[in-house]
PDB file of C-alpha atoms in Angstrom:
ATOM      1  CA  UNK A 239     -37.762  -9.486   4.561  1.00 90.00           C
ATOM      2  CA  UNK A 240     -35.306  -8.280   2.046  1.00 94.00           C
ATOM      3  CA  UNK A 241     -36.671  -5.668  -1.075  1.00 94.00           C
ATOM      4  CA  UNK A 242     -33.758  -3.978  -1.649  1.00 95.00           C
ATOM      5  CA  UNK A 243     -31.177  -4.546  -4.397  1.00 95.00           C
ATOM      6  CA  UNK A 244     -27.379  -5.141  -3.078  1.00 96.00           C
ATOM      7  CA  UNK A 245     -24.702  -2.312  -3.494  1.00 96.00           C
ATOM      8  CA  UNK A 246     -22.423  -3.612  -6.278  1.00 97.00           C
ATOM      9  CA  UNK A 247     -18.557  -2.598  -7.069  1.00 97.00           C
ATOM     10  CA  UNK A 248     -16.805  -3.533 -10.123  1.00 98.00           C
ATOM     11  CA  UNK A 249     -12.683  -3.199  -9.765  1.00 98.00           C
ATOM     12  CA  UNK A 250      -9.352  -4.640 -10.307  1.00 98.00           C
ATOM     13  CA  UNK A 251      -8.988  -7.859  -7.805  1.00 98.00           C
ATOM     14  CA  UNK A 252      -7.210  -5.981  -3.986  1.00 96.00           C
ATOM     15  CA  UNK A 253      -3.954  -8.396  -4.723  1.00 97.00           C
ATOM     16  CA  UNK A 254      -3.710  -7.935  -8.565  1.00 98.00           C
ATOM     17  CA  UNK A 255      -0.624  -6.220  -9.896  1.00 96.00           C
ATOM     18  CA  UNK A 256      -0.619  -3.225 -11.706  1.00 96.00           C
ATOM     19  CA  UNK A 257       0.969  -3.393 -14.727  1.00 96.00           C
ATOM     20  CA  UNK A 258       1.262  -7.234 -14.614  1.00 97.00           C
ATOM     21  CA  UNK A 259       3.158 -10.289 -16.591  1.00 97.00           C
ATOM     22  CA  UNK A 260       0.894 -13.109 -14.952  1.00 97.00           C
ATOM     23  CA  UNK A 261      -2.323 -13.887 -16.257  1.00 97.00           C
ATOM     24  CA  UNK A 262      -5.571 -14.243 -15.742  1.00 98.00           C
ATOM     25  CA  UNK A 263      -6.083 -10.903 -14.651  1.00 98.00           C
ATOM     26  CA  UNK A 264      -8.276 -10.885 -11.691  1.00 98.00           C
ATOM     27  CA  UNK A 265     -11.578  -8.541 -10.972  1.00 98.00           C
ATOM     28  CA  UNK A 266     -13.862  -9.006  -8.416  1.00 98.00           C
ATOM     29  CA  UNK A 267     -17.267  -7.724  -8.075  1.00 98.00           C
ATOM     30  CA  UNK A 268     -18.586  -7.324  -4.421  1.00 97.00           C
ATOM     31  CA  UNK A 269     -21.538  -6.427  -2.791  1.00 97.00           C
ATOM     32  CA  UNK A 270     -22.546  -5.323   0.592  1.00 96.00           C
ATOM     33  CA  UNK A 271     -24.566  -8.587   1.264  1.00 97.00           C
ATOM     34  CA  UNK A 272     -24.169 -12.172  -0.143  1.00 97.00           C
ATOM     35  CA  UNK A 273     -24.817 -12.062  -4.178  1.00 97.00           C
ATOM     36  CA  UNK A 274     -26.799 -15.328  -5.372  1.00 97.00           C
ATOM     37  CA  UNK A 275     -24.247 -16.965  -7.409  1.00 97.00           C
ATOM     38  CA  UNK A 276     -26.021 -18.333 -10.384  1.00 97.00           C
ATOM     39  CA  UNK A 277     -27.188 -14.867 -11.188  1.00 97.00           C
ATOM     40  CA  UNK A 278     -23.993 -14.412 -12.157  1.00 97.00           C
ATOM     41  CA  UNK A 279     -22.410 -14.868 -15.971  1.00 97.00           C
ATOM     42  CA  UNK A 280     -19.767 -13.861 -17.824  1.00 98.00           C
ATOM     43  CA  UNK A 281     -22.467 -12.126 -20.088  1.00 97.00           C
ATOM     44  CA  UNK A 282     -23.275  -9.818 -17.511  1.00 97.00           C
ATOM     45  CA  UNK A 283     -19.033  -8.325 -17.993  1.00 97.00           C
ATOM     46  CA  UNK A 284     -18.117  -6.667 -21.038  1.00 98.00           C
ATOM     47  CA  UNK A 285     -13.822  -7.134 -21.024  1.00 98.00           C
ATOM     48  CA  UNK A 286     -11.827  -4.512 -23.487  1.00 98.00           C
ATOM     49  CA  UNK A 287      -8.414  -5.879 -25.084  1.00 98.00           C
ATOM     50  CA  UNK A 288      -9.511  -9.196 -23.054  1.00 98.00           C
ATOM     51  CA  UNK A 289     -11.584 -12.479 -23.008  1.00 98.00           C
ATOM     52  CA  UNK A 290     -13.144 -13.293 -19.647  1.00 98.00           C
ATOM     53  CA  UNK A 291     -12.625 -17.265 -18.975  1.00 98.00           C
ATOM     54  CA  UNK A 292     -14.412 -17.561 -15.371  1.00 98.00           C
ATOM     55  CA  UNK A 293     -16.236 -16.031 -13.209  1.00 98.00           C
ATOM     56  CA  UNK A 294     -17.029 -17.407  -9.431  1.00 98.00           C
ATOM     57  CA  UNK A 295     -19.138 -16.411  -6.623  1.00 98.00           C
ATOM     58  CA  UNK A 296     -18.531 -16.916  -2.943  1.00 97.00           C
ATOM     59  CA  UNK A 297     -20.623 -15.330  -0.401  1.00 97.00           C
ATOM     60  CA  UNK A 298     -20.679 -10.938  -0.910  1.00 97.00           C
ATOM     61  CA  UNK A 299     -17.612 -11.362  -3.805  1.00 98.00           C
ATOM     62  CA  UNK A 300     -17.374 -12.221  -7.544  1.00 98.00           C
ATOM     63  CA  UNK A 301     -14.045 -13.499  -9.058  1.00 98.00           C
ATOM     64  CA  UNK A 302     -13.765 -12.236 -12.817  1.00 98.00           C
ATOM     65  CA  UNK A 303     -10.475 -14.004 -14.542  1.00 98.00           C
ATOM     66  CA  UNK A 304      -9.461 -12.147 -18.018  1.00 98.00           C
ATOM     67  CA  UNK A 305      -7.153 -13.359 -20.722  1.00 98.00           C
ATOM     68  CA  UNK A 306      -5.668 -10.017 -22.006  1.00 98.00           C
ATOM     69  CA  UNK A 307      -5.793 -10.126 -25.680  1.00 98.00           C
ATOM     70  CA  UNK A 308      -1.944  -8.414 -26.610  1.00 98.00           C
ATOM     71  CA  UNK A 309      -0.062  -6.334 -24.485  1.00 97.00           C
ATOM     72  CA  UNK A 310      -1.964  -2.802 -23.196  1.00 97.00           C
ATOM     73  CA  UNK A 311      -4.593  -1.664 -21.005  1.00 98.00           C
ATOM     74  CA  UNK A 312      -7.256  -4.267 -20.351  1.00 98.00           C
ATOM     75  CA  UNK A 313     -10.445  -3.395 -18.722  1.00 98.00           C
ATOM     76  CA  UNK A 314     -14.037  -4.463 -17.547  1.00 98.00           C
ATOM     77  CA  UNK A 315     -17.266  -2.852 -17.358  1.00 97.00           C
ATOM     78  CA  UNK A 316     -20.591  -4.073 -16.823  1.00 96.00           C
ATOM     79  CA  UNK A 317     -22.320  -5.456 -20.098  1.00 96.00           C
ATOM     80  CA  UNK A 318     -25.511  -4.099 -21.177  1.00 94.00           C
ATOM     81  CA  UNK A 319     -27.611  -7.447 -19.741  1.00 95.00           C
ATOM     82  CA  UNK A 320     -25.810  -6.480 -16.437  1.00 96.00           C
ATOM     83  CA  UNK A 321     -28.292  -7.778 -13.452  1.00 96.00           C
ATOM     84  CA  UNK A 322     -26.769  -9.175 -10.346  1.00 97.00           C
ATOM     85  CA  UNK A 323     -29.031 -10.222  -7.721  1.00 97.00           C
ATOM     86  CA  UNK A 324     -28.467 -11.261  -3.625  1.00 97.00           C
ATOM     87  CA  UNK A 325     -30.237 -14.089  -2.145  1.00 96.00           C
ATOM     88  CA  UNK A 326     -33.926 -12.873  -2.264  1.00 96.00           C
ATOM     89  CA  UNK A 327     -33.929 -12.452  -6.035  1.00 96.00           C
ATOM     90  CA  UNK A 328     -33.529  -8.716  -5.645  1.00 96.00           C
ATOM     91  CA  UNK A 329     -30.974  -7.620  -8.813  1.00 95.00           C
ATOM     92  CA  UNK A 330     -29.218  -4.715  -9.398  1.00 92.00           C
ATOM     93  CA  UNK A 331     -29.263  -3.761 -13.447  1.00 88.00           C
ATOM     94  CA  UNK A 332     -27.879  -0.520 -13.586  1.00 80.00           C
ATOM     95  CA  UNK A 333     -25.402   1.400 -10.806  1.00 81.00           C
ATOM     96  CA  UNK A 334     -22.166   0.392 -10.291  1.00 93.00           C
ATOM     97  CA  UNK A 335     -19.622   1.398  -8.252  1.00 95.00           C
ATOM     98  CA  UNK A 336     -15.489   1.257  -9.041  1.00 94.00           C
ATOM     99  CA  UNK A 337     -13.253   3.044 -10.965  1.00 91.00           C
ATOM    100  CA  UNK A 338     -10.022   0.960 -10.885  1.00 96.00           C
ATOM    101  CA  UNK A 339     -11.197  -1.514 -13.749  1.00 98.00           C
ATOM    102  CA  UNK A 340      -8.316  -1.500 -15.565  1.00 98.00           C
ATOM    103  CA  UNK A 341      -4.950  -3.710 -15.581  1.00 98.00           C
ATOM    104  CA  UNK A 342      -1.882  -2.492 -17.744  1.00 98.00           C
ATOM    105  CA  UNK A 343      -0.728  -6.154 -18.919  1.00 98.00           C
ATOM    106  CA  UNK A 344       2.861  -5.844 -20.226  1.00 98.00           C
ATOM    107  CA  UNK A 345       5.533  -8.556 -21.151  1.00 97.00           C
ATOM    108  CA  UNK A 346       8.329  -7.244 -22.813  1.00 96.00           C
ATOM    109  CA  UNK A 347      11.466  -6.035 -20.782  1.00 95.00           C
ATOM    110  CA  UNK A 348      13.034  -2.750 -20.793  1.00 96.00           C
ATOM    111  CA  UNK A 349      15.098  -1.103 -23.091  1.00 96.00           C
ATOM    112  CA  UNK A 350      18.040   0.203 -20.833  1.00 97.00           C
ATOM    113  CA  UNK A 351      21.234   2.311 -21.778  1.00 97.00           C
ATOM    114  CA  UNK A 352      23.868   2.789 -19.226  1.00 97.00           C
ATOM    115  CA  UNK A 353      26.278   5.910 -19.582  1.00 97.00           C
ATOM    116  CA  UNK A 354      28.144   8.958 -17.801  1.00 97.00           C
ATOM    117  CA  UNK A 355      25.038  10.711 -16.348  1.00 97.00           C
ATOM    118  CA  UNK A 356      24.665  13.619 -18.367  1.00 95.00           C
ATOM    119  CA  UNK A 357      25.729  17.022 -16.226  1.00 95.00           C
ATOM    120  CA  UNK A 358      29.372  14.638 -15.746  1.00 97.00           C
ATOM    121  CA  UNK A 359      32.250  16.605 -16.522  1.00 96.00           C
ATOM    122  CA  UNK A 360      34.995  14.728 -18.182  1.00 96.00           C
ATOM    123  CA  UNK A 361      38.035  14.916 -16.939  1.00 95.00           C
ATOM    124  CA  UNK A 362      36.035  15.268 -13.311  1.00 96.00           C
ATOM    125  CA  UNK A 363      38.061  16.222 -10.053  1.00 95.00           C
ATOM    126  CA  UNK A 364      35.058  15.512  -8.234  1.00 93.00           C
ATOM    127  CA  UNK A 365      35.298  12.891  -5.774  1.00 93.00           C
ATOM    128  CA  UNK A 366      32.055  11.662  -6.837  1.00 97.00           C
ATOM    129  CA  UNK A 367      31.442  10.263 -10.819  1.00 98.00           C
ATOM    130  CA  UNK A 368      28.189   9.688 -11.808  1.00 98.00           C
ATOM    131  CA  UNK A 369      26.788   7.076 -14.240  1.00 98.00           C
ATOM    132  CA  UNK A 370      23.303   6.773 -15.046  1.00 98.00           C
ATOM    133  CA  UNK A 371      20.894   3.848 -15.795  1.00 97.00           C
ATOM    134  CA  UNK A 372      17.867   5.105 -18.115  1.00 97.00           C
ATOM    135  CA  UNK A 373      14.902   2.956 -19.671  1.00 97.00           C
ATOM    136  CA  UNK A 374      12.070   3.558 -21.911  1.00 96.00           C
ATOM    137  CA  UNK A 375       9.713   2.744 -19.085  1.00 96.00           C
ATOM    138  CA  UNK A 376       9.878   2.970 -15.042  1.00 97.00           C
ATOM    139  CA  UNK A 377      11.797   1.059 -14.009  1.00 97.00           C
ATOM    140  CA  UNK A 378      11.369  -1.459 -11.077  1.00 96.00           C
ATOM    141  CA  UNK A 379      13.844  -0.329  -8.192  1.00 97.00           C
ATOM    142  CA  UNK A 380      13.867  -3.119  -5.948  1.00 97.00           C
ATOM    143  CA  UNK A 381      15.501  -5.131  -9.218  1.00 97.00           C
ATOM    144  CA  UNK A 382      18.476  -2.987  -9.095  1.00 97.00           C
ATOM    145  CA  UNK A 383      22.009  -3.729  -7.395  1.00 97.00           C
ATOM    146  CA  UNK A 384      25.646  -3.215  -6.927  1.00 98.00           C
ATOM    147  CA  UNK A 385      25.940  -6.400  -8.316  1.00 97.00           C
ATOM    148  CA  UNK A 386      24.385  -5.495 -11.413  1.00 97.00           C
ATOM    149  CA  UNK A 387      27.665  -3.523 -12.288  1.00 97.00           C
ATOM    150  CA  UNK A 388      31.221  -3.809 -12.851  1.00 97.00           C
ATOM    151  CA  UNK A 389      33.536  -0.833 -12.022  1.00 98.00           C
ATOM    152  CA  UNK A 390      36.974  -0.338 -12.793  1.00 98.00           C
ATOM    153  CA  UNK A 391      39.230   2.045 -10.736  1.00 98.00           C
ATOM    154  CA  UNK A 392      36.564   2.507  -8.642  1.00 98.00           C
ATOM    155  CA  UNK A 393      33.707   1.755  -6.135  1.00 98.00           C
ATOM    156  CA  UNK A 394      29.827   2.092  -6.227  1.00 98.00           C
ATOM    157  CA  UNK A 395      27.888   3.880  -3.397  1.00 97.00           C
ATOM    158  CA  UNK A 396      24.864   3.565  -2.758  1.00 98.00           C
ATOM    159  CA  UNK A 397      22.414   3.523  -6.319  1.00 98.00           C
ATOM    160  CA  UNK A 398      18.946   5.470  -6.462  1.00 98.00           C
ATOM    161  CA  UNK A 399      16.229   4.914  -9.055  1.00 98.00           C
ATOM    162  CA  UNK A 400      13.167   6.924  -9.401  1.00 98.00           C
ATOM    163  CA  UNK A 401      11.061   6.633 -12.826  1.00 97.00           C
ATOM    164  CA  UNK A 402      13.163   5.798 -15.692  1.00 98.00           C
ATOM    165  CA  UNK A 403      16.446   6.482 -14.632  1.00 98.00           C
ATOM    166  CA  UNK A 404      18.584   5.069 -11.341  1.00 98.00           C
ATOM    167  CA  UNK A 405      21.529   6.825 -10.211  1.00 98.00           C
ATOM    168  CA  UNK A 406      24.915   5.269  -9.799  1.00 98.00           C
ATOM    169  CA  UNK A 407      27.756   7.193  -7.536  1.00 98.00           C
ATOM    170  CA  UNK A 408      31.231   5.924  -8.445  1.00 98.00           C
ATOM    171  CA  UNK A 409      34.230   7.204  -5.627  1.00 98.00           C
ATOM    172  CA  UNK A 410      37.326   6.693  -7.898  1.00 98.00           C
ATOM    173  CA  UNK A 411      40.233   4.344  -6.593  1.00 97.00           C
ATOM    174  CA  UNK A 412      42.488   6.620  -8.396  1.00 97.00           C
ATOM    175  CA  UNK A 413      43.957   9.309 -11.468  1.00 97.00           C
ATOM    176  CA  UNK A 414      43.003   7.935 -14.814  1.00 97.00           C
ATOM    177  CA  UNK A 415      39.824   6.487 -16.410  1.00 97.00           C
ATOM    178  CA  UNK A 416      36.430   5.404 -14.035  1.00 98.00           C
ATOM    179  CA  UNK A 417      34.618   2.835 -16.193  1.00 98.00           C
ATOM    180  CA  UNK A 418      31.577   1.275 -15.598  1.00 98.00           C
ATOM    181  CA  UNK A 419      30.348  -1.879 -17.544  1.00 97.00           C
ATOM    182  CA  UNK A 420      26.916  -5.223 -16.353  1.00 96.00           C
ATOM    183  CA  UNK A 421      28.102  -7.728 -14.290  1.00 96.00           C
ATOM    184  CA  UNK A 422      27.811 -10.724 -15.620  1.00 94.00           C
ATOM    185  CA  UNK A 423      24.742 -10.992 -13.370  1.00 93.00           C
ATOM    186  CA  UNK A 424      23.024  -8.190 -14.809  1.00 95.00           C
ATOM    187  CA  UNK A 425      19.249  -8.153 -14.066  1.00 96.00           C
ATOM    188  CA  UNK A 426      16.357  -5.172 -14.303  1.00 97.00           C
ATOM    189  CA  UNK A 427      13.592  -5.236 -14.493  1.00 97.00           C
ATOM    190  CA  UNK A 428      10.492  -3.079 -15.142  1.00 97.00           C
ATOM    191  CA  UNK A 429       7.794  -2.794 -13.044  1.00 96.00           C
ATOM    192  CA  UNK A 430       5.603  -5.448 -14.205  1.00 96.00           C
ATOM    193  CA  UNK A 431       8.586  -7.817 -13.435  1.00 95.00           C
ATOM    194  CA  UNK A 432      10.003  -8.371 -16.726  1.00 96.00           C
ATOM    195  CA  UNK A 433      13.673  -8.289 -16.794  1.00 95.00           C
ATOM    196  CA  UNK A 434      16.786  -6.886 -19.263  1.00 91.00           C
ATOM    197  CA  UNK A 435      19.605  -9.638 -18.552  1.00 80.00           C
ATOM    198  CA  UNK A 436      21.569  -8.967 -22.140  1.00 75.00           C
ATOM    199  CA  UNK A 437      21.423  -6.306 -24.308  1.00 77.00           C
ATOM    200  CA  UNK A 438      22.052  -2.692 -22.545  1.00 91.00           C
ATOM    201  CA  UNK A 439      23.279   0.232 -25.007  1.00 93.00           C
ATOM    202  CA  UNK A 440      25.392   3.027 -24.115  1.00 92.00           C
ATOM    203  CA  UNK A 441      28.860   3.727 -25.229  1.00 89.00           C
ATOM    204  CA  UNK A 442      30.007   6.808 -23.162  1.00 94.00           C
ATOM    205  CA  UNK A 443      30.952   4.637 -20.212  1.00 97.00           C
ATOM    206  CA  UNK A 444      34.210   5.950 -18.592  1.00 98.00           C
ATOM    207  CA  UNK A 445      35.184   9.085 -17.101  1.00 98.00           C
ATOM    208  CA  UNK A 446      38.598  10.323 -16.495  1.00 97.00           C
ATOM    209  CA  UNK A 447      39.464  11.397 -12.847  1.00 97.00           C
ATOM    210  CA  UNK A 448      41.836  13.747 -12.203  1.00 96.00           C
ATOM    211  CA  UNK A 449      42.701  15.385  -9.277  1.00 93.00           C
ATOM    212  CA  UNK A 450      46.271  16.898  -9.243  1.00 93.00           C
ATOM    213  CA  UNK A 451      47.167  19.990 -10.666  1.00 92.00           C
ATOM    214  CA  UNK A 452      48.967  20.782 -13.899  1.00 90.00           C
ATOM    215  CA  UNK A 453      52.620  21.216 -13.631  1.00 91.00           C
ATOM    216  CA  UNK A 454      53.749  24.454 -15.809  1.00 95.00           C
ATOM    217  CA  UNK A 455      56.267  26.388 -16.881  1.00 94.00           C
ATOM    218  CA  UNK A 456      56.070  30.206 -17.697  1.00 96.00           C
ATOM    219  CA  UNK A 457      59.342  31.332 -19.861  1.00 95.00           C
ATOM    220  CA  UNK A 458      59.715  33.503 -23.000  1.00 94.00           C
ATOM    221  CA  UNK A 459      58.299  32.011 -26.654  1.00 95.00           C
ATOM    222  CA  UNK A 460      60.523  29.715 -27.698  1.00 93.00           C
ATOM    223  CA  UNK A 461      60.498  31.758 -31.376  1.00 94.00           C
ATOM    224  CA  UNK A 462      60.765  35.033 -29.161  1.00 94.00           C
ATOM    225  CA  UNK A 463      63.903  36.987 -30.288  1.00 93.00           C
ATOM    226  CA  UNK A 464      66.261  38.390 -27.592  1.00 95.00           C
ATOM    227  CA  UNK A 465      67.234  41.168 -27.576  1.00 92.00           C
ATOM    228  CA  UNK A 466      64.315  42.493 -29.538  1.00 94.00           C
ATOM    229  CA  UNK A 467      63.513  46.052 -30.790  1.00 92.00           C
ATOM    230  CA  UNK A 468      59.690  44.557 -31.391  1.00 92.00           C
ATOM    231  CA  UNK A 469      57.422  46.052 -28.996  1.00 90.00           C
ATOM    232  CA  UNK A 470      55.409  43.217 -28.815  1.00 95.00           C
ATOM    233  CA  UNK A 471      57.516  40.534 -26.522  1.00 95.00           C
ATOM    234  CA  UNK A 472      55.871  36.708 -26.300  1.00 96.00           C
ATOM    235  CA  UNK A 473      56.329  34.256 -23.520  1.00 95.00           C
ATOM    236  CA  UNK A 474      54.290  31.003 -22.381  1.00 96.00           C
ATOM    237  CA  UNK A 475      52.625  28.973 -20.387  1.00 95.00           C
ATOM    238  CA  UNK A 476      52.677  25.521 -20.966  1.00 94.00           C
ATOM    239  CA  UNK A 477      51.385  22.589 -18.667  1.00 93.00           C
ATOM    240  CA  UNK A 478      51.943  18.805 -18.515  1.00 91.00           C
ATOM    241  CA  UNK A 479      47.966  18.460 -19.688  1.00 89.00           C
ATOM    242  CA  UNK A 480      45.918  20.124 -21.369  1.00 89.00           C
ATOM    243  CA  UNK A 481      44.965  23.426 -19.909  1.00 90.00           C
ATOM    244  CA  UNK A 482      41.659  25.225 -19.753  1.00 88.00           C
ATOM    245  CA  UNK A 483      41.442  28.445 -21.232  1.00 91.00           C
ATOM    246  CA  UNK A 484      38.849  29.966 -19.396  1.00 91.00           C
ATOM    247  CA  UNK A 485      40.918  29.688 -16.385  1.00 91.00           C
ATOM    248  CA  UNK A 486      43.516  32.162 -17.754  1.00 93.00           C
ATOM    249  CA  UNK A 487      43.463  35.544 -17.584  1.00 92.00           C
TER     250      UNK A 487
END
């Protein structure tokens, strides 16, 4: 003897990715006893940015397919005919449980730049030059590699990404310019699985490593006059490179 109505929940399908490239995207709708299956339409869903194409019952669970519509959030809710009923004809019309009912359906790839990270110096003594790749969306970690990159006059440690932006260490081979350029192979993606393989912009790619200190000389001005009855006497400091001011004194 069976009078009460089953417990429903509406919600994006346990194995569905979120945000997604495949299609359908899959809801289910489960209960907390078996649901009689030809209660069930696709009138009883109401599908934003979306076009539900099937839905099938199998003992307490509801499969919901959806064709999104265009790229964007695409969600499910229960219509306003919504009545579900289990096996003794009781239906459920109005509460339902879920909150997850939406599916951020994206296919277009990334938009990446790769570049000197942007607190590099340049020249760098560091033993550590960092290059940075950033996107206009997270990007998907696992899709990143060494092999992604090409370094010259130097070698990549190990590369983290969190968000938007992954991380690339370069230990320079030696002096002179640290470049970093895609492989050939280049691959990343964004979370949703679509991938950049081409186009990547970013023109501030190489870093100049130095390490070894400026030679200099310290004599009088070459225009200084000597003798001199000029109180003010000049001499100079010059180096083999450029020298930074700030560190005189």
């Amino acid at each position: 003897y069976d009078t009460t109505a089953p417990t429903l929940t509406l919600e994006q399908a346990a194995a569905q990715a979120d945000p997604t490239i495949a299609t359908p995207i899959v809801f289910t709708l489960s209960a907390n006893e078996p649901i009689l299956a030809s209660s069930v339409a696709i009138s009883d869903f109401a599908a934003t940015n979306g076009t539900i194409t099937s839905v099938s019952c199998t003992g307490n669970a509801c499969t919901i397919n959806v064709t999104p519509t265009t790229q964007g959030s695409v969600s499910i809710a229960p219509s306003g005919t919504f009545s579900i009923a289990d096996l003794a004809l009781n239906a459920t019309t109005t509460t339902v449980a879920g909150s997850d009912r939406s599916v951020t359906y994206d296919i277009t790839a990334p938009i990446l730049t790769l570049a000197q990270a942007a607190g590099q110096a340049d020249p760098a003594k560091s033993a550590t030059i960092t290059f940075t790749l950033t996107a206009n969306e997270t990007i998907g970690a696992s899709s990143v590699s060494i092999a992604d990159f090409i370094v010259t006059n130097g070698a990549i440690g190990t590369i983290g990404c969190s968000g938007s932006t992954c991380t690339i260490p370069v230990t320079p081979s030696g002096q002179g310019a640290v470049s970093i350029a895609t492989s050939p192979g280049f691959s990343v993606s964004d979370v949703a699985g679509n991938a950049t393989a081409a186009t990547v912009a970013g023109s501030d790619r190489s870093v100049t490593y130095d390490s070894i200190a400026p030679t200099l000389t310290l004599a009088q001005a070459a225009t200084q006059a000597d003798p001199t009855n000029v109180s003010s006497i000049a001499f100079t400091l010059t180096g083999n490179e450029t020298i930074d001011a700030s560190s005189v004194t």
